[in-house]
JSON list of C-alpha atoms in Angstrom, two decimals:
[
{"chain": "A", "resi": 1, "resn": "MET", "atom": "CA", "xyz": [71.84, 120.97, 101.19]},
{"chain": "A", "resi": 2, "resn": "MET", "atom": "CA", "xyz": [70.86, 117.87, 99.24]},
{"chain": "A", "resi": 3, "resn": "THR", "atom": "CA", "xyz": [67.57, 117.65, 97.44]},
{"chain": "A", "resi": 4, "resn": "ALA", "atom": "CA", "xyz": [65.58, 114.48, 97.14]},
{"chain": "A", "resi": 5, "resn": "ALA", "atom": "CA", "xyz": [65.69, 112.86, 93.73]},
{"chain": "A", "resi": 6, "resn": "LYS", "atom": "CA", "xyz": [62.45, 113.09, 91.83]},
{"chain": "A", "resi": 7, "resn": "PRO", "atom": "CA", "xyz": [60.77, 109.73, 91.45]},
{"chain": "A", "resi": 8, "resn": "VAL", "atom": "CA", "xyz": [60.77, 108.42, 87.91]},
{"chain": "A", "resi": 9, "resn": "ARG", "atom": "CA", "xyz": [57.23, 108.42, 86.62]},
{"chain": "A", "resi": 10, "resn": "GLN", "atom": "CA", "xyz": [55.88, 105.54, 84.64]},
{"chain": "A", "resi": 11, "resn": "SER", "atom": "CA", "xyz": [54.84, 106.29, 81.12]},
{"chain": "A", "resi": 12, "resn": "PRO", "atom": "CA", "xyz": [52.18, 104.40, 79.24]},
{"chain": "A", "resi": 13, "resn": "LEU", "atom": "CA", "xyz": [53.28, 102.14, 76.44]},
{"chain": "A", "resi": 14, "resn": "LYS", "atom": "CA", "xyz": [51.02, 102.37, 73.44]},
{"chain": "A", "resi": 15, "resn": "VAL", "atom": "CA", "xyz": [50.75, 99.24, 71.31]},
{"chain": "A", "resi": 16, "resn": "ASP", "atom": "CA", "xyz": [48.33, 98.13, 68.65]},
{"chain": "A", "resi": 17, "resn": "PRO", "atom": "CA", "xyz": [45.33, 96.02, 69.73]},
{"chain": "A", "resi": 18, "resn": "THR", "atom": "CA", "xyz": [46.80, 92.77, 68.37]},
{"chain": "A", "resi": 19, "resn": "THR", "atom": "CA", "xyz": [50.02, 93.22, 70.33]},
{"chain": "A", "resi": 20, "resn": "ASP", "atom": "CA", "xyz": [48.08, 94.19, 73.45]},
{"chain": "A", "resi": 21, "resn": "LYS", "atom": "CA", "xyz": [46.07, 90.97, 73.15]},
{"chain": "A", "resi": 22, "resn": "LEU", "atom": "CA", "xyz": [49.29, 88.93, 72.89]},
{"chain": "A", "resi": 23, "resn": "ILE", "atom": "CA", "xyz": [50.73, 90.71, 75.92]},
{"chain": "A", "resi": 24, "resn": "SER", "atom": "CA", "xyz": [47.54, 90.14, 77.90]},
{"chain": "A", "resi": 25, "resn": "GLN", "atom": "CA", "xyz": [47.35, 86.45, 77.01]},
{"chain": "A", "resi": 26, "resn": "GLY", "atom": "CA", "xyz": [51.04, 85.84, 77.62]},
{"chain": "A", "resi": 27, "resn": "ALA", "atom": "CA", "xyz": [50.97, 87.62, 80.96]},
{"chain": "A", "resi": 28, "resn": "HIS", "atom": "CA", "xyz": [47.86, 85.71, 82.03]},
{"chain": "A", "resi": 29, "resn": "PHE", "atom": "CA", "xyz": [49.23, 82.28, 81.20]},
{"chain": "A", "resi": 30, "resn": "LEU", "atom": "CA", "xyz": [52.65, 83.05, 82.66]},
{"chain": "A", "resi": 31, "resn": "GLY", "atom": "CA", "xyz": [51.11, 84.49, 85.82]},
{"chain": "A", "resi": 32, "resn": "LEU", "atom": "CA", "xyz": [52.76, 87.87, 85.33]},
{"chain": "A", "resi": 33, "resn": "ALA", "atom": "CA", "xyz": [51.58, 91.44, 85.27]},
{"chain": "A", "resi": 34, "resn": "LYS", "atom": "CA", "xyz": [51.54, 92.86, 81.75]},
{"chain": "A", "resi": 35, "resn": "LYS", "atom": "CA", "xyz": [54.23, 95.39, 82.63]},
{"chain": "A", "resi": 36, "resn": "ASP", "atom": "CA", "xyz": [56.48, 92.65, 84.02]},
{"chain": "A", "resi": 37, "resn": "LEU", "atom": "CA", "xyz": [56.09, 90.54, 80.86]},
{"chain": "A", "resi": 38, "resn": "VAL", "atom": "CA", "xyz": [56.92, 93.53, 78.66]},
{"chain": "A", "resi": 39, "resn": "ALA", "atom": "CA", "xyz": [59.92, 94.48, 80.82]},
{"chain": "A", "resi": 40, "resn": "GLU", "atom": "CA", "xyz": [61.34, 90.95, 80.69]},
{"chain": "A", "resi": 41, "resn": "ALA", "atom": "CA", "xyz": [60.66, 90.65, 76.95]},
{"chain": "A", "resi": 42, "resn": "VAL", "atom": "CA", "xyz": [62.51, 93.90, 76.27]},
{"chain": "A", "resi": 43, "resn": "ARG", "atom": "CA", "xyz": [65.48, 92.79, 78.39]},
{"chain": "A", "resi": 44, "resn": "VAL", "atom": "CA", "xyz": [65.69, 89.45, 76.54]},
{"chain": "A", "resi": 45, "resn": "TYR", "atom": "CA", "xyz": [65.28, 91.08, 73.13]},
{"chain": "A", "resi": 46, "resn": "LEU", "atom": "CA", "xyz": [67.99, 93.65, 73.76]},
{"chain": "A", "resi": 47, "resn": "GLU", "atom": "CA", "xyz": [70.32, 90.98, 75.11]},
{"chain": "A", "resi": 48, "resn": "GLN", "atom": "CA", "xyz": [69.80, 88.99, 71.91]},
{"chain": "A", "resi": 49, "resn": "ARG", "atom": "CA", "xyz": [70.48, 92.11, 69.82]},
{"chain": "A", "resi": 50, "resn": "ARG", "atom": "CA", "xyz": [73.48, 93.25, 71.88]},
{"chain": "A", "resi": 51, "resn": "GLU", "atom": "CA", "xyz": [75.86, 93.21, 68.90]},
{"chain": "A", "resi": 52, "resn": "ASP", "atom": "CA", "xyz": [73.46, 95.30, 66.81]},
{"chain": "A", "resi": 53, "resn": "LEU", "atom": "CA", "xyz": [73.20, 97.81, 69.67]},
{"chain": "A", "resi": 54, "resn": "ARG", "atom": "CA", "xyz": [76.97, 97.95, 70.04]},
{"chain": "A", "resi": 55, "resn": "SER", "atom": "CA", "xyz": [77.44, 98.51, 66.31]},
{"chain": "A", "resi": 56, "resn": "GLY", "atom": "CA", "xyz": [74.89, 101.33, 66.34]},
{"chain": "A", "resi": 57, "resn": "MET", "atom": "CA", "xyz": [76.55, 103.02, 69.30]},
{"chain": "A", "resi": 58, "resn": "VAL", "atom": "CA", "xyz": [80.01, 102.72, 67.76]},
{"chain": "A", "resi": 59, "resn": "GLU", "atom": "CA", "xyz": [78.73, 104.23, 64.51]},
{"chain": "A", "resi": 60, "resn": "ALA", "atom": "CA", "xyz": [77.03, 107.10, 66.37]},
{"chain": "A", "resi": 61, "resn": "LEU", "atom": "CA", "xyz": [80.23, 107.82, 68.31]},
{"chain": "A", "resi": 62, "resn": "ARG", "atom": "CA", "xyz": [82.26, 107.69, 65.10]},
{"chain": "A", "resi": 63, "resn": "VAL", "atom": "CA", "xyz": [79.99, 110.28, 63.53]},
{"chain": "A", "resi": 64, "resn": "LEU", "atom": "CA", "xyz": [79.82, 112.53, 66.59]},
{"chain": "A", "resi": 65, "resn": "ASP", "atom": "CA", "xyz": [83.16, 114.27, 66.82]},
{"chain": "A", "resi": 66, "resn": "GLY", "atom": "CA", "xyz": [81.80, 117.40, 68.48]},
{"chain": "A", "resi": 67, "resn": "SER", "atom": "CA", "xyz": [81.45, 119.38, 65.27]},
{"chain": "A", "resi": 68, "resn": "LEU", "atom": "CA", "xyz": [78.30, 120.95, 63.90]},
{"chain": "A", "resi": 69, "resn": "LYS", "atom": "CA", "xyz": [78.76, 118.95, 60.70]},
{"chain": "A", "resi": 70, "resn": "SER", "atom": "CA", "xyz": [78.72, 115.67, 62.63]},
{"chain": "A", "resi": 71, "resn": "ASP", "atom": "CA", "xyz": [75.52, 116.72, 64.39]},
{"chain": "A", "resi": 72, "resn": "VAL", "atom": "CA", "xyz": [73.89, 117.51, 61.03]},
{"chain": "A", "resi": 73, "resn": "MET", "atom": "CA", "xyz": [75.12, 114.20, 59.60]},
{"chain": "A", "resi": 74, "resn": "LEU", "atom": "CA", "xyz": [73.60, 112.25, 62.47]},
{"chain": "A", "resi": 75, "resn": "LEU", "atom": "CA", "xyz": [70.30, 114.13, 62.37]},
{"chain": "A", "resi": 76, "resn": "THR", "atom": "CA", "xyz": [69.84, 114.10, 58.61]},
{"chain": "A", "resi": 77, "resn": "GLY", "atom": "CA", "xyz": [71.57, 110.92, 57.51]},
{"chain": "A", "resi": 78, "resn": "LEU", "atom": "CA", "xyz": [73.62, 112.91, 54.99]},
{"chain": "A", "resi": 79, "resn": "THR", "atom": "CA", "xyz": [77.28, 112.13, 54.44]},
{"chain": "A", "resi": 80, "resn": "ALA", "atom": "CA", "xyz": [80.00, 114.76, 54.89]},
{"chain": "A", "resi": 81, "resn": "GLU", "atom": "CA", "xyz": [80.42, 114.84, 51.11]},
{"chain": "A", "resi": 82, "resn": "GLU", "atom": "CA", "xyz": [76.68, 115.47, 50.58]},
{"chain": "A", "resi": 83, "resn": "ILE", "atom": "CA", "xyz": [76.76, 118.33, 53.09]},
{"chain": "A", "resi": 84, "resn": "ASP", "atom": "CA", "xyz": [79.81, 119.83, 51.37]},
{"chain": "A", "resi": 85, "resn": "ALA", "atom": "CA", "xyz": [78.13, 119.50, 47.97]},
{"chain": "A", "resi": 86, "resn": "ALA", "atom": "CA", "xyz": [75.10, 121.39, 49.31]},
{"chain": "A", "resi": 87, "resn": "GLY", "atom": "CA", "xyz": [77.27, 124.32, 50.39]},
{"chain": "A", "resi": 88, "resn": "GLY", "atom": "CA", "xyz": [78.83, 123.01, 53.56]},
{"chain": "A", "resi": 89, "resn": "ILE", "atom": "CA", "xyz": [78.46, 124.23, 57.12]},
{"chain": "A", "resi": 90, "resn": "GLU", "atom": "CA", "xyz": [80.30, 127.05, 58.82]},
{"chain": "A", "resi": 91, "resn": "GLU", "atom": "CA", "xyz": [81.52, 125.89, 62.20]}
]
């Protein structure tokens, strides 16, 4: 028996008042809903930063090798050497 997929709920985006004013004005003059302007702006921004995203993902994958130490490194920003100097981690 298949179950229906739960609909994805929208979550509010909290921005400072100055940014909200810019979004409101931009959406008004472009004839868009605020949420549509923000969605398009995010898509364009991420497309422009694609290489930065790729580099970040590659680095995260390099660090995550499935070990507890790699998890701690990613979560804390410590290097493997720093973790070892602090007593290490038993796997």
